[in-house]
Coordinates of C-alpha atoms in Angstrom, one line a residue:
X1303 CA 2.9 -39.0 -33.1
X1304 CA 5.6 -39.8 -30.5
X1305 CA 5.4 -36.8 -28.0
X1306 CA 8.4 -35.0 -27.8
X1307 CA 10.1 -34.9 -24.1
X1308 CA 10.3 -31.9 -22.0
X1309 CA 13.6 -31.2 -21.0
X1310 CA 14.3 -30.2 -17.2
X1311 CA 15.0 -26.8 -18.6
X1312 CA 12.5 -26.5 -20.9
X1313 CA 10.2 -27.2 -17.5
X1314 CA 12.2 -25.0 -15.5
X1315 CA 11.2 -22.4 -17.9
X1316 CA 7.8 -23.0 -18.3
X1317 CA 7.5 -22.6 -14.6
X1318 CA 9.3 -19.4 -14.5
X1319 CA 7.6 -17.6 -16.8
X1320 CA 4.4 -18.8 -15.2
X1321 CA 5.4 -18.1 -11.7
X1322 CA 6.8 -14.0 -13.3
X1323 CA 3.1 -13.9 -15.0
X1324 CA 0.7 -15.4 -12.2
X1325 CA 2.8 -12.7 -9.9
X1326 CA 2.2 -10.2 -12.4
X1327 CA -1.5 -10.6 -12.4
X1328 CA -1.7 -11.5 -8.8
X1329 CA -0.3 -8.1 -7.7
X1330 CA -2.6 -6.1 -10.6
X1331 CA -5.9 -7.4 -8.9
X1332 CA -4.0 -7.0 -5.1
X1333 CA -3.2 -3.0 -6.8
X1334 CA -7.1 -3.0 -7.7
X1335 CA -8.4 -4.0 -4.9
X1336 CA -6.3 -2.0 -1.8
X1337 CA -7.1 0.8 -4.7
X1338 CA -10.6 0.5 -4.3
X1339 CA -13.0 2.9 -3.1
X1340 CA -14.5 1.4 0.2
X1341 CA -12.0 -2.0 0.1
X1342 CA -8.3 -0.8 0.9
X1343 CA -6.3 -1.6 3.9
X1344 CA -9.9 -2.7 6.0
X1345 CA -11.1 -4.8 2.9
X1346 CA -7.2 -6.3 2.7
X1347 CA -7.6 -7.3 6.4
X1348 CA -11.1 -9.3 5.7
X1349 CA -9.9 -10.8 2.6
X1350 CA -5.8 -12.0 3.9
X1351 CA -7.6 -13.3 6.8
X1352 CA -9.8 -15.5 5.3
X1353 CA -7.0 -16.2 2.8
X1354 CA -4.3 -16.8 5.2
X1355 CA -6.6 -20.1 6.7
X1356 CA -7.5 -21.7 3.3
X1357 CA -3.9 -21.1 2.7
X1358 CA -3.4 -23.2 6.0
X1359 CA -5.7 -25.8 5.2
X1360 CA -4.6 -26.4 1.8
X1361 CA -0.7 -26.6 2.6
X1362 CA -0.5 -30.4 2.6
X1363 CA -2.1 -30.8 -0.7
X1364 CA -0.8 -28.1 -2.7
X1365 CA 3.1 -28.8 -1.6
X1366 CA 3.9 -32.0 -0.2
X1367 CA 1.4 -34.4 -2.5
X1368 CA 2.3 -32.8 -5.6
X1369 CA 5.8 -33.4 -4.9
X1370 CA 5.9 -37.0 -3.8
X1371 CA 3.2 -38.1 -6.3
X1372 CA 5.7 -36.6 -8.7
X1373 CA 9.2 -38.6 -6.9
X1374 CA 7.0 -42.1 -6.8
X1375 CA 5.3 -41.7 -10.4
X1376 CA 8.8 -40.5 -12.0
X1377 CA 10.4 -43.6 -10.1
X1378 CA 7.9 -46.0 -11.9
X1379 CA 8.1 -44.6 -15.2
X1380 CA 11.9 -44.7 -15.2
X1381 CA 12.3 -48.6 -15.2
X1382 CA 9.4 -49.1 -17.6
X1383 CA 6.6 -49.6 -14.9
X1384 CA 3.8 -47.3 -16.2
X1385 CA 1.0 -49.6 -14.7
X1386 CA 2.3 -48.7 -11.2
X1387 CA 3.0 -45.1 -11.6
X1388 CA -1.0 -45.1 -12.6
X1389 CA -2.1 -47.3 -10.2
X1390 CA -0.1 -45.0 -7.4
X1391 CA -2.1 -42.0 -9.1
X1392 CA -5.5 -43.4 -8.6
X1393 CA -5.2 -44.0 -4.9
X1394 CA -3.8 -40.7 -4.5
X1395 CA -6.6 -39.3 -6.6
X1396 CA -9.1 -41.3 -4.2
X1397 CA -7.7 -40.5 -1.0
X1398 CA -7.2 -37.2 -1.4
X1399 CA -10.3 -36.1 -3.0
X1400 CA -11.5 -37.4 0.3
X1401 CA -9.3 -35.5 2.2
X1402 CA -10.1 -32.8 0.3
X1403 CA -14.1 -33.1 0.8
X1404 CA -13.6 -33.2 4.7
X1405 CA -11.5 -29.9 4.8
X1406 CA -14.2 -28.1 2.4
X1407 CA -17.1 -29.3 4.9
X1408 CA -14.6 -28.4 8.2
X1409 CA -13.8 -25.0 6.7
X1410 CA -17.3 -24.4 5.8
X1411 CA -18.7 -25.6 9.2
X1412 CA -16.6 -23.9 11.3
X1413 CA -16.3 -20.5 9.6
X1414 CA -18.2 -18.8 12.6
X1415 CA -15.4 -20.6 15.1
X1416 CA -12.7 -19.7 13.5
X1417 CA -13.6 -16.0 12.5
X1418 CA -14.8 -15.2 16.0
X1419 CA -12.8 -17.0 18.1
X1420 CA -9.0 -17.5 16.4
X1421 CA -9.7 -14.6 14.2
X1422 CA -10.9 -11.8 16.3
X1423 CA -12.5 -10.5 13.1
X1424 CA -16.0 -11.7 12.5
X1425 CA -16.4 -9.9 9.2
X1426 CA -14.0 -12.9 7.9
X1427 CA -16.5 -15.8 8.7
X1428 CA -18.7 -15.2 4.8
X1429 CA -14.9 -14.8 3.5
X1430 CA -14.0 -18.1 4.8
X1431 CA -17.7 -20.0 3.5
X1432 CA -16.8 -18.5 0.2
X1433 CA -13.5 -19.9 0.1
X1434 CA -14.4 -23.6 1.3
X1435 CA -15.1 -25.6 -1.8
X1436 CA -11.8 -24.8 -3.4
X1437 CA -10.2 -26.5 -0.6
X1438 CA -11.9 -29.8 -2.4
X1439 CA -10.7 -28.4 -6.2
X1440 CA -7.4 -27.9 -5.4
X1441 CA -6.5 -31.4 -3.4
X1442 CA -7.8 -33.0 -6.6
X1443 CA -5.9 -30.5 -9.4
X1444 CA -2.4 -31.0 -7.0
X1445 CA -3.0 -35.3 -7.6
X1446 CA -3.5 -34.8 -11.0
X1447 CA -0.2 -31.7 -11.1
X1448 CA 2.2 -34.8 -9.4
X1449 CA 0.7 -37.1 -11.9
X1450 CA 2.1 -35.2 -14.9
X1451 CA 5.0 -33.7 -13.3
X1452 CA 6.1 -37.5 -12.8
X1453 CA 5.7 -37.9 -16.4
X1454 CA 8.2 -35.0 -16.9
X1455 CA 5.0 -32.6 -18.2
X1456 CA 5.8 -29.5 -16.0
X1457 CA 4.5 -27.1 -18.4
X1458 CA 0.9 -28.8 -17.7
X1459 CA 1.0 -27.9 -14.1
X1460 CA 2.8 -24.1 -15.5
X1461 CA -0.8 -23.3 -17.4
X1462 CA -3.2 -24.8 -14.6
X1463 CA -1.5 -22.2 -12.3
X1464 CA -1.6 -19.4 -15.1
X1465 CA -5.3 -20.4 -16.2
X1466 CA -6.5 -20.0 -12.3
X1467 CA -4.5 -16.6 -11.9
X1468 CA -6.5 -15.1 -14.7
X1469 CA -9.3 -16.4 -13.8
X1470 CA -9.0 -15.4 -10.2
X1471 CA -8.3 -11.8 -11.7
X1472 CA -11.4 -11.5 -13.9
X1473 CA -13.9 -13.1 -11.3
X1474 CA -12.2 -10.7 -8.7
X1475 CA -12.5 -7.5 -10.7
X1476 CA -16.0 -8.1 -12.2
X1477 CA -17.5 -9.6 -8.7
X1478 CA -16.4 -6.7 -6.5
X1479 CA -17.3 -4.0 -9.2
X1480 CA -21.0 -5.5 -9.0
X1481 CA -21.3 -5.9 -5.4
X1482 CA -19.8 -2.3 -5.2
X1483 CA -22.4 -0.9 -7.4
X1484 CA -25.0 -2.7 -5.8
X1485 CA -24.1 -2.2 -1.4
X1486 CA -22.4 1.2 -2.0
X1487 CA -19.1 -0.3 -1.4
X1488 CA -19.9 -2.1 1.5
X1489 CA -16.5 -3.6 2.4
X1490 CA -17.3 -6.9 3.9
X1491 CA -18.9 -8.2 1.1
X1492 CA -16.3 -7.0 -1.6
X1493 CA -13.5 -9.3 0.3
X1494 CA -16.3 -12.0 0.6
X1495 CA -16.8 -11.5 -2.9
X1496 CA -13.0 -11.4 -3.9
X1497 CA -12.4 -14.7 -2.1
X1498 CA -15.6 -16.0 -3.9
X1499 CA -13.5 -15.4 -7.3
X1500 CA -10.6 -17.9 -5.6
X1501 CA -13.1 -20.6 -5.9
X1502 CA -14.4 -20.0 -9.0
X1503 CA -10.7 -19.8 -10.1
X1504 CA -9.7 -23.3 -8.5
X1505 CA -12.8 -24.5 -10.3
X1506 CA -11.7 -23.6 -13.9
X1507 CA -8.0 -24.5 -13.1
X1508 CA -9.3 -28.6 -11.8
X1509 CA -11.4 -28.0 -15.1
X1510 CA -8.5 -27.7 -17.7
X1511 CA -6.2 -30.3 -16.0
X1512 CA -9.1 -32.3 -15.6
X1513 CA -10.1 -32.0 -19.1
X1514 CA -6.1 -32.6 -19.8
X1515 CA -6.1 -35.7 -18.4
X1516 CA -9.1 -37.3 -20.3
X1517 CA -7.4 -36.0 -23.6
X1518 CA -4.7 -38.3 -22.3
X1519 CA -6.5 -41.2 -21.0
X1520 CA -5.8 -43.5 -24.6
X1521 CA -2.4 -42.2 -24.2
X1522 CA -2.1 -43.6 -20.4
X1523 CA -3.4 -46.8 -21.6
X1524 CA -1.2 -47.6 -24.0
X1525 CA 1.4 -47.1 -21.5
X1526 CA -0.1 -49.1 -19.2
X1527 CA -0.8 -51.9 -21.6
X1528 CA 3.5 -51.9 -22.8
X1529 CA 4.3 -51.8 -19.4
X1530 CA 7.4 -53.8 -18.0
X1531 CA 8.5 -54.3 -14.6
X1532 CA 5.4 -53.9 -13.3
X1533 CA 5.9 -54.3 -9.5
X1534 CA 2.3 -54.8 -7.6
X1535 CA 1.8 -53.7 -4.2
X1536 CA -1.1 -53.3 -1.8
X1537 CA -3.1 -50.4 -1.6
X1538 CA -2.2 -49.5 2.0
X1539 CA 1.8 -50.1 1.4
X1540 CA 1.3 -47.5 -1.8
X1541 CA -0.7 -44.9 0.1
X1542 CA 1.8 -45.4 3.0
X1543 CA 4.8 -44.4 0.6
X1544 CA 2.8 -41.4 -0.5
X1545 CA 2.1 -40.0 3.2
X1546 CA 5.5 -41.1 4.1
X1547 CA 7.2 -38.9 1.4
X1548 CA 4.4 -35.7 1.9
X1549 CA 4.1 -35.3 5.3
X1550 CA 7.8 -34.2 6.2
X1551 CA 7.6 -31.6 3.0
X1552 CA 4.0 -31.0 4.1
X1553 CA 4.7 -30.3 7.4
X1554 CA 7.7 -28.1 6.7
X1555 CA 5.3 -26.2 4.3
X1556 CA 2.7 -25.7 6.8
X1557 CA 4.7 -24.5 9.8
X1558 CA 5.8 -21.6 7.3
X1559 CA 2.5 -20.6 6.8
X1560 CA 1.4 -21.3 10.4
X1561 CA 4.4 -18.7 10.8
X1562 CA 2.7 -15.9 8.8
X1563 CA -0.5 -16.9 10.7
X1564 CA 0.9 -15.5 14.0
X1565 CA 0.6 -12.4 12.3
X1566 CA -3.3 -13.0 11.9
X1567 CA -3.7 -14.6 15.0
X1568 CA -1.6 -12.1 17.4
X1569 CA -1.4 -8.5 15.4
X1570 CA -5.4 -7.7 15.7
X1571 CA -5.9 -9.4 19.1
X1572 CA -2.1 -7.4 20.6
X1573 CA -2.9 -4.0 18.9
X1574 CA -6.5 -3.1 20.2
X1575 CA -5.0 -3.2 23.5
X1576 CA -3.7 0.4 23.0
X1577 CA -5.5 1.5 19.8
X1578 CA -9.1 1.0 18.3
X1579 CA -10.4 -2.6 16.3
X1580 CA -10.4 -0.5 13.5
X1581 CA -7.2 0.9 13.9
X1582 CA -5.6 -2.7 14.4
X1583 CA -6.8 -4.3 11.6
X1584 CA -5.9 -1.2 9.2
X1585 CA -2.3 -2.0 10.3
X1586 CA -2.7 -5.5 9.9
X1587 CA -4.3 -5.3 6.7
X1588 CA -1.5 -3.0 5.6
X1589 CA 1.2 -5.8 6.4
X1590 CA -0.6 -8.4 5.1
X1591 CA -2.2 -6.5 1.9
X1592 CA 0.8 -4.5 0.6
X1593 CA 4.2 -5.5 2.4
X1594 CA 4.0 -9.4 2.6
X1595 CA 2.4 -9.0 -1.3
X1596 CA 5.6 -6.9 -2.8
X1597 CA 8.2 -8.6 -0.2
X1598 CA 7.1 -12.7 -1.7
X1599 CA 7.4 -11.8 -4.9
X1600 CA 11.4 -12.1 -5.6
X1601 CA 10.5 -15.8 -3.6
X1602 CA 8.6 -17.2 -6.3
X1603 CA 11.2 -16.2 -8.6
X1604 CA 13.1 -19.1 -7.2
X1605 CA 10.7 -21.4 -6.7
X1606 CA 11.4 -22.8 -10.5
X1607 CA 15.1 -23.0 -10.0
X1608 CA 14.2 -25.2 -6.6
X1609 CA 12.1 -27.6 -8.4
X1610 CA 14.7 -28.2 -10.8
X1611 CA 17.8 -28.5 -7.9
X1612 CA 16.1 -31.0 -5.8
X1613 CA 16.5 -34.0 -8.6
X1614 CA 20.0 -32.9 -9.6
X1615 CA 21.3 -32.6 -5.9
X1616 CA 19.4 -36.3 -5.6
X1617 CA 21.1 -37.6 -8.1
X1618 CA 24.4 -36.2 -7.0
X1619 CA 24.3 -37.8 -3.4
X1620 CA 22.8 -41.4 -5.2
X1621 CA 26.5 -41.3 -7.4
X1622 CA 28.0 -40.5 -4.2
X1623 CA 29.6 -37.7 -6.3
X1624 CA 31.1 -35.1 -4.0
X1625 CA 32.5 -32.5 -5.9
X1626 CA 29.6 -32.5 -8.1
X1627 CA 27.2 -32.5 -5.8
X1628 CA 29.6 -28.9 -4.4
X1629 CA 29.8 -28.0 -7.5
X1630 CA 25.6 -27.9 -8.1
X1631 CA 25.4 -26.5 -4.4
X1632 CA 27.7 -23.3 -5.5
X1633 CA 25.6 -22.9 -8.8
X1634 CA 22.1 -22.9 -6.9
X1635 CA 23.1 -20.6 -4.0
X1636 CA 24.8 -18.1 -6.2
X1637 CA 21.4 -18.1 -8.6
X1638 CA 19.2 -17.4 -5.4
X1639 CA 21.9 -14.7 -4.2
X1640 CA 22.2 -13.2 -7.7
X1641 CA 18.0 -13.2 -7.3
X1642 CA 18.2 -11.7 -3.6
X1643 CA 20.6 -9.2 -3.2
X1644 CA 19.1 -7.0 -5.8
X1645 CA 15.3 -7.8 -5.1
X1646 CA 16.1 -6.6 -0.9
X1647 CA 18.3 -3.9 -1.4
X1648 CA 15.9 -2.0 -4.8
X1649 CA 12.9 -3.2 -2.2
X1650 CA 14.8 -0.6 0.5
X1651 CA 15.4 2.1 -1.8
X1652 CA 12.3 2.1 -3.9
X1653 CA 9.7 1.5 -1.7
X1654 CA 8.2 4.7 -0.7
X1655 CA 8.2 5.3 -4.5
X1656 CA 6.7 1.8 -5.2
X1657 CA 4.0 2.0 -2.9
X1658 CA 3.0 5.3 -3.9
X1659 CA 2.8 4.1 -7.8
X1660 CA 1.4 0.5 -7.0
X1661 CA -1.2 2.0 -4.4
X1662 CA -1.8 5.7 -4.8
X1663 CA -5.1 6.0 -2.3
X1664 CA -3.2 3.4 0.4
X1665 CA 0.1 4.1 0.2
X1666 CA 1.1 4.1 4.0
X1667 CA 3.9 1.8 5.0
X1668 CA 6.5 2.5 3.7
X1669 CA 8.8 2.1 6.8
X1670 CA 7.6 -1.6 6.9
X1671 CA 8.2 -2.1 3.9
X1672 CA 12.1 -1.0 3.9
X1673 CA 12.6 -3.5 7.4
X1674 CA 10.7 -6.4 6.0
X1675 CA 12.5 -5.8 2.5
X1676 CA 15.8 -7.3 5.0
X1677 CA 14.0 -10.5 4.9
X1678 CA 13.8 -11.0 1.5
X1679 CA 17.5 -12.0 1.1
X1680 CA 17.4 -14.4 4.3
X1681 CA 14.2 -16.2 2.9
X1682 CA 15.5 -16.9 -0.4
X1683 CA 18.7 -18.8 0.6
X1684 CA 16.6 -20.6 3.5
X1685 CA 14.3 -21.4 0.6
X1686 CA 17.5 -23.0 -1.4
X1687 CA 19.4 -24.1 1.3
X1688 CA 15.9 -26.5 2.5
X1689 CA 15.6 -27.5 -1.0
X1690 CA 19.6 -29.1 -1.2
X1691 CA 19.1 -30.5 2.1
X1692 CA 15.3 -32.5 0.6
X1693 CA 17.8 -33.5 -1.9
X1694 CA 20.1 -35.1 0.4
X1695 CA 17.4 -36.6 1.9
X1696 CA 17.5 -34.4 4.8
X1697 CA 13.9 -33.5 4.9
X1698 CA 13.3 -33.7 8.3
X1699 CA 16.1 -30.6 9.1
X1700 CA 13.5 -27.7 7.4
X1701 CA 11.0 -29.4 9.3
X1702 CA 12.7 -28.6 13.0
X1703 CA 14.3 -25.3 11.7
X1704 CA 10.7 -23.8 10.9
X1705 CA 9.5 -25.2 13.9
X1706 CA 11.9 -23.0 16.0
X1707 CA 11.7 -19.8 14.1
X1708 CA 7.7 -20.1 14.3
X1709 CA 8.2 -20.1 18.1
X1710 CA 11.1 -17.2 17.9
X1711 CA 8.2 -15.3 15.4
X1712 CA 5.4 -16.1 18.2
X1713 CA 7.5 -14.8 21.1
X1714 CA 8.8 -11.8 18.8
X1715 CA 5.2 -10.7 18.1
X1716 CA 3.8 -10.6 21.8
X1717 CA 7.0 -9.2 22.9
X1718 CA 7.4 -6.2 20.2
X1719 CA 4.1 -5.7 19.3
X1720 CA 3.2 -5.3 22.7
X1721 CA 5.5 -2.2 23.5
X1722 CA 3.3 0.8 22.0
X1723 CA 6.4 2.3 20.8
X1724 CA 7.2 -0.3 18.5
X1725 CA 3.7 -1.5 17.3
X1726 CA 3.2 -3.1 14.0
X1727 CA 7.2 -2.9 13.3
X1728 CA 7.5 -6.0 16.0
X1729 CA 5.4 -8.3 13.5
X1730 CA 8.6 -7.2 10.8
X1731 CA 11.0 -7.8 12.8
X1732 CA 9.7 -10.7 14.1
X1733 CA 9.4 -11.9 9.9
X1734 CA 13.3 -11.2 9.6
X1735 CA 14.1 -13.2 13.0
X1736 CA 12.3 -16.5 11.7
X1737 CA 14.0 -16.0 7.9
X1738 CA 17.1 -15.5 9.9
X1739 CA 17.0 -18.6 12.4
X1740 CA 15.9 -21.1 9.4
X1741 CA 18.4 -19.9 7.4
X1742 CA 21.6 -20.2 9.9
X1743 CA 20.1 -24.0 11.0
X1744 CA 20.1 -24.9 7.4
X1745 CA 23.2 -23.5 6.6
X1746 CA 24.9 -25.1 9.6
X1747 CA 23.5 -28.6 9.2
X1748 CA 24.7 -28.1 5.6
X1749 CA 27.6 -28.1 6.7
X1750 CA 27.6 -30.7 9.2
X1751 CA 26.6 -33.6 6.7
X1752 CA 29.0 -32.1 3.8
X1753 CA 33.0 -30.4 3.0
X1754 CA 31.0 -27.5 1.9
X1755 CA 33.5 -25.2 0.2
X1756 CA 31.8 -22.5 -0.5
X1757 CA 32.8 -19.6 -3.8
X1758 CA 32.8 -17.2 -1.6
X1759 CA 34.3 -14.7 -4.2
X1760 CA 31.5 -15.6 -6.8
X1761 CA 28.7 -16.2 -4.0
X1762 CA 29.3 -13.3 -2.3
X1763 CA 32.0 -10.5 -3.7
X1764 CA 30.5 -10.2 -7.4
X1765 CA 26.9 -10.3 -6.5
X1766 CA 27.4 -7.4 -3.8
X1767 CA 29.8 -5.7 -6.5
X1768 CA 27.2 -5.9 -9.1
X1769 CA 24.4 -4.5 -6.9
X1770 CA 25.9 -1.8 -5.6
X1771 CA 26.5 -0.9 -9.5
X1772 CA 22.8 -1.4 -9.7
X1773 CA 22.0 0.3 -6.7
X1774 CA 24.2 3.6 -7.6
X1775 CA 22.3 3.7 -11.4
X1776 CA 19.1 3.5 -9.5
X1777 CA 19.5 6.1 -7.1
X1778 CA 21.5 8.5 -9.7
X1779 CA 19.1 7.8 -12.4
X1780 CA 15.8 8.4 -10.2
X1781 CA 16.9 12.0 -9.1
X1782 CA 18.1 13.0 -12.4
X1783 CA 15.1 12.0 -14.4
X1784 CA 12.9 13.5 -12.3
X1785 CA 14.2 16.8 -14.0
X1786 CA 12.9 15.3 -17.2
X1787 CA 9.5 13.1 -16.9
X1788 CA 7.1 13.1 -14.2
X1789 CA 7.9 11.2 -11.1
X1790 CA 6.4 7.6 -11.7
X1791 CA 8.0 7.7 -15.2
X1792 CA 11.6 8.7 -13.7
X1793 CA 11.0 6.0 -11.2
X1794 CA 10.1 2.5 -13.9
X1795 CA 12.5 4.4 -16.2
X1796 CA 15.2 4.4 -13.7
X1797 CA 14.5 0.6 -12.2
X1798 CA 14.2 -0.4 -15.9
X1799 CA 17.9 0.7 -16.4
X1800 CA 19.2 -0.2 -13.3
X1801 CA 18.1 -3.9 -13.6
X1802 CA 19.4 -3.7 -17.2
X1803 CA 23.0 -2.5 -15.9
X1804 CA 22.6 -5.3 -13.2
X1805 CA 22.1 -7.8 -15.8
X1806 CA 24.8 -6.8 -17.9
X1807 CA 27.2 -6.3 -14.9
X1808 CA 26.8 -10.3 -13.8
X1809 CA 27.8 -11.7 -17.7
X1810 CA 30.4 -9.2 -17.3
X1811 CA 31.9 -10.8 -13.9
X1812 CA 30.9 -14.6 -15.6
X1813 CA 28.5 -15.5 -12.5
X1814 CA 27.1 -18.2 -14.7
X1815 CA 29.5 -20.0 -16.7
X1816 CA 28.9 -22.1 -19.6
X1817 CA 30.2 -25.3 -18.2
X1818 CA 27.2 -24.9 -15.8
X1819 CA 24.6 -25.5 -18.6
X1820 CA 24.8 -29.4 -18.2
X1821 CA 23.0 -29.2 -15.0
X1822 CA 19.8 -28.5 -16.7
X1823 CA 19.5 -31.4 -18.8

């Protein structure tokens, strides 16, 4: 049976509702464990530390060799050579499941190191051991993601990511339960535990895809054996296309989580000048537990829509289409500010209310949560505006604007969090300086290589029209019902009809218009 084609819709989709389901699930297990007797904001500091560094380490192969596996495979496939798109797949799977054995061993060698001495917060070291081997699964899983997602097969990479979410749930909830009941809630081991349930989660994940791509091997085959154009090239020109179109995605990717490292590396070590080690990593674990958590959700919301952009803008620039290519620039930016707006401005007025539902025996920080909540909307058009310029093939432009907001964020940190009367609050104002200077280089650069005629009446005017219709519902709705129902059911009853008037308001004003719909296919 001939397989039927995913669409880039259909894909976009896919992704979506994974990315709305893995967030889902990601923030019920993040609620059950700050919620736990003997874990909360303490536990949350072991654990995100520990996480924040295999996040590190696994930045060039979960982002930039997914996507140019994907651009070289897709580029075979197109004129009919399905021999090299293969062949380009089995040296990536080679070299990087070497890559990926040498951060596992690094990771696991030097957990000491790097607790003690970057960290400041030994208790991470068993967190970091736990966490090593999936370092080795998910180089792998990413190969075999690009693979697929070259063959236009999105919806494989959608349920790899939903399979190791749930999996990561269970195997979080079930491990720290035991170990509670068996150490009396001895936090250390609970996050080493949790981050124990990554791995196991990675493992299942590379297990499926794995198992996908056997299912598909006669499949491939075929392919390979009605392949035309079949271009051969040496093994070190093939691998040098790959690193050349990874490492500038790669390194942008990784100097934005370096960026939310400073955090880690500064807030700790800067705080227990002027309060106690337990103190300090309360607050950190409250920034990193709770506000980053709720404050990246609205992100991956976009992430989806990105993935689908960065081929359409390509194609645009390759026709040497302008007013298409503006046209697809308008679309994009007002999706991410029809996304934003709403996400940072219910963020500020719900959050004492959120965290107080979402984490009833942690529920401090809400103050931090209404400044970060600011840099939700600037992070979020960065995140758009970085995608159109990879599309132009401007790649290296992300690349040098996170590399000066990470040193604005590392001066802001030692700066602010160093004056006692600001504290934690420097490391969130520090968050919405970076978001800030990334988004204003992209935006001018933007600029610089295109006429960019911006909608400013549909980019701008509606969308702030239509949330301050939302935002007016919400508030109204939240003190009246309270008179009715009990506070947390006023609250989701309220944000439930608030986002419903939203939605309703923007088909009202025609923020997406028919004609538009030809951009997905």
């Amino acid at each position: 049976m001939k397989r039927k084609k995913e669409t880039l819709a259909t894909g976009i989709i896919a992704l979506l509702f994974s990315q709305i389901l893995i967030k889902i699930i990601g923030l019920a297990y993040k609620l059950y464990l700050t919620n736990k007797q003997g874990f909360g904001d303490s536990g949350n500091a072991i654990y995100s530390a520990g996480f924040q560094i295999y996040a590190l380490l696994l930045t060039f192969s979960s982002t930039g060799v997914p996507n140019a596996i994907s651009k070289l495979v897709s580029e075979r496939v197109a004129i009919g050579d399905n021999k090299g798109a293969y062949k380009i797949f089995k040296i990536a799977f080679f070299t990087f499941s070497l890559f990926g054995i040498i951060g596992t061993l690094l990771l696991f060698l030097f957990a000491r190191v790097i607790a003690n001495n970057l960290l400041e917060i030994p208790e991470a070291e068993y967190s970091l051991v736990a966490l090593s081997p999936s370092i080795f699964f998910v180089s792998i899983t990413s190969v075999i993601r690009g693979y697929f997602n070259g063959r236009q097969r999105l919806s494989v990479t959608a349920k790899s990511q939903t399979i190791e979410q749930i999996f990561k749930t269970v195997f979080t909830i079930i491990l720290v339960e035991l170990v509670a009941k068996l150490t009396r809630n001895n936090t250390m081991l609970m996050a080493v535990v949790a981050n124990l349930a990554t791995t196991l989660a990675t493992f299942f994940s590379f297990t499926y895809i794995y198992l996908y791509y056997i299912s598909k091997r006669k499949e491939i085959a075929t392919e390979i054996y009605q392949s035309t154009n079949y271009i051969p090239a040496k093994i070190r020109k093939t691998l040098n296309k790959i690193l050349k179109e990874s490492i500038p995605i790669s390194l942008s990717s990784l100097i934005s989580s370096f960026n939310k490292n400073i955090d880690l590396f500064t807030i700790v070590r800067i705080l227990k000048k002027y309060m106690t080690e337990k103190q300090a990593k309360v607050q950190y674990g409250i920034l990193s537990g709770k506000i980053d958590t709720l404050c990246l959700l609205p992100l991956s919301l976009n992430v989806p829509f990105i993935t689908g952009m960065v081929p359409t803008i390509a194609k645009a620039v390759a026709k040497k289409d302008e007013e298409e290519l503006l046209k697809k620039i308008n679309f994009f930016m007002r999706i991410t500010v029809i996304i934003a707006l709403p996400s940072t401005i219910g963020m500020i007025i719900m959050a004492e209310p959120i965290l107080n539902l979402l984490f009833p025996n942690a529920n401090s920080g809400t103050m931090l949560l209404r400044i970060n909540a600011i840099s939700i909307f600037f992070a979020m058009t960065a995140q758009t505006i970085n995608g159109i310029l990879q599309g132009m093939g401007k790649s290296n432009i992300p690349l040098m604007a996170f590399s000066i907001a990470m040193i604005c964020k590392l001066l802001s940190n030692i700066v602010l969090i160093s004056n006692k009367n600001i504290g934690i609050i420097g490391a969130v104002y520090g968050n919405i300086i970076c978001n800030v200077v990334v988004f204003a280089i992209g935006l001018n650069k933007m600029k610089k290589y295109i006429k960019l005629k911006l909608d400013y009446i549909n980019l701008i005017i509606k969308p702030i029209f239509a949330t301050f219709i939302m935002s007016f519902v919400l508030i109204f709705l939240q003190i009246f019902l309270k008179f009715i129902f009990n506070e947390k059911i006023a609250m989701l009853t309220a944000m439930l009809l608030a986002t419903g008037t939203y939605g309703v308001t923007i088909v009202a004003l025609n923020l997406i218009g028919s004609s538009e719909k030809n951009f997905f296919k």
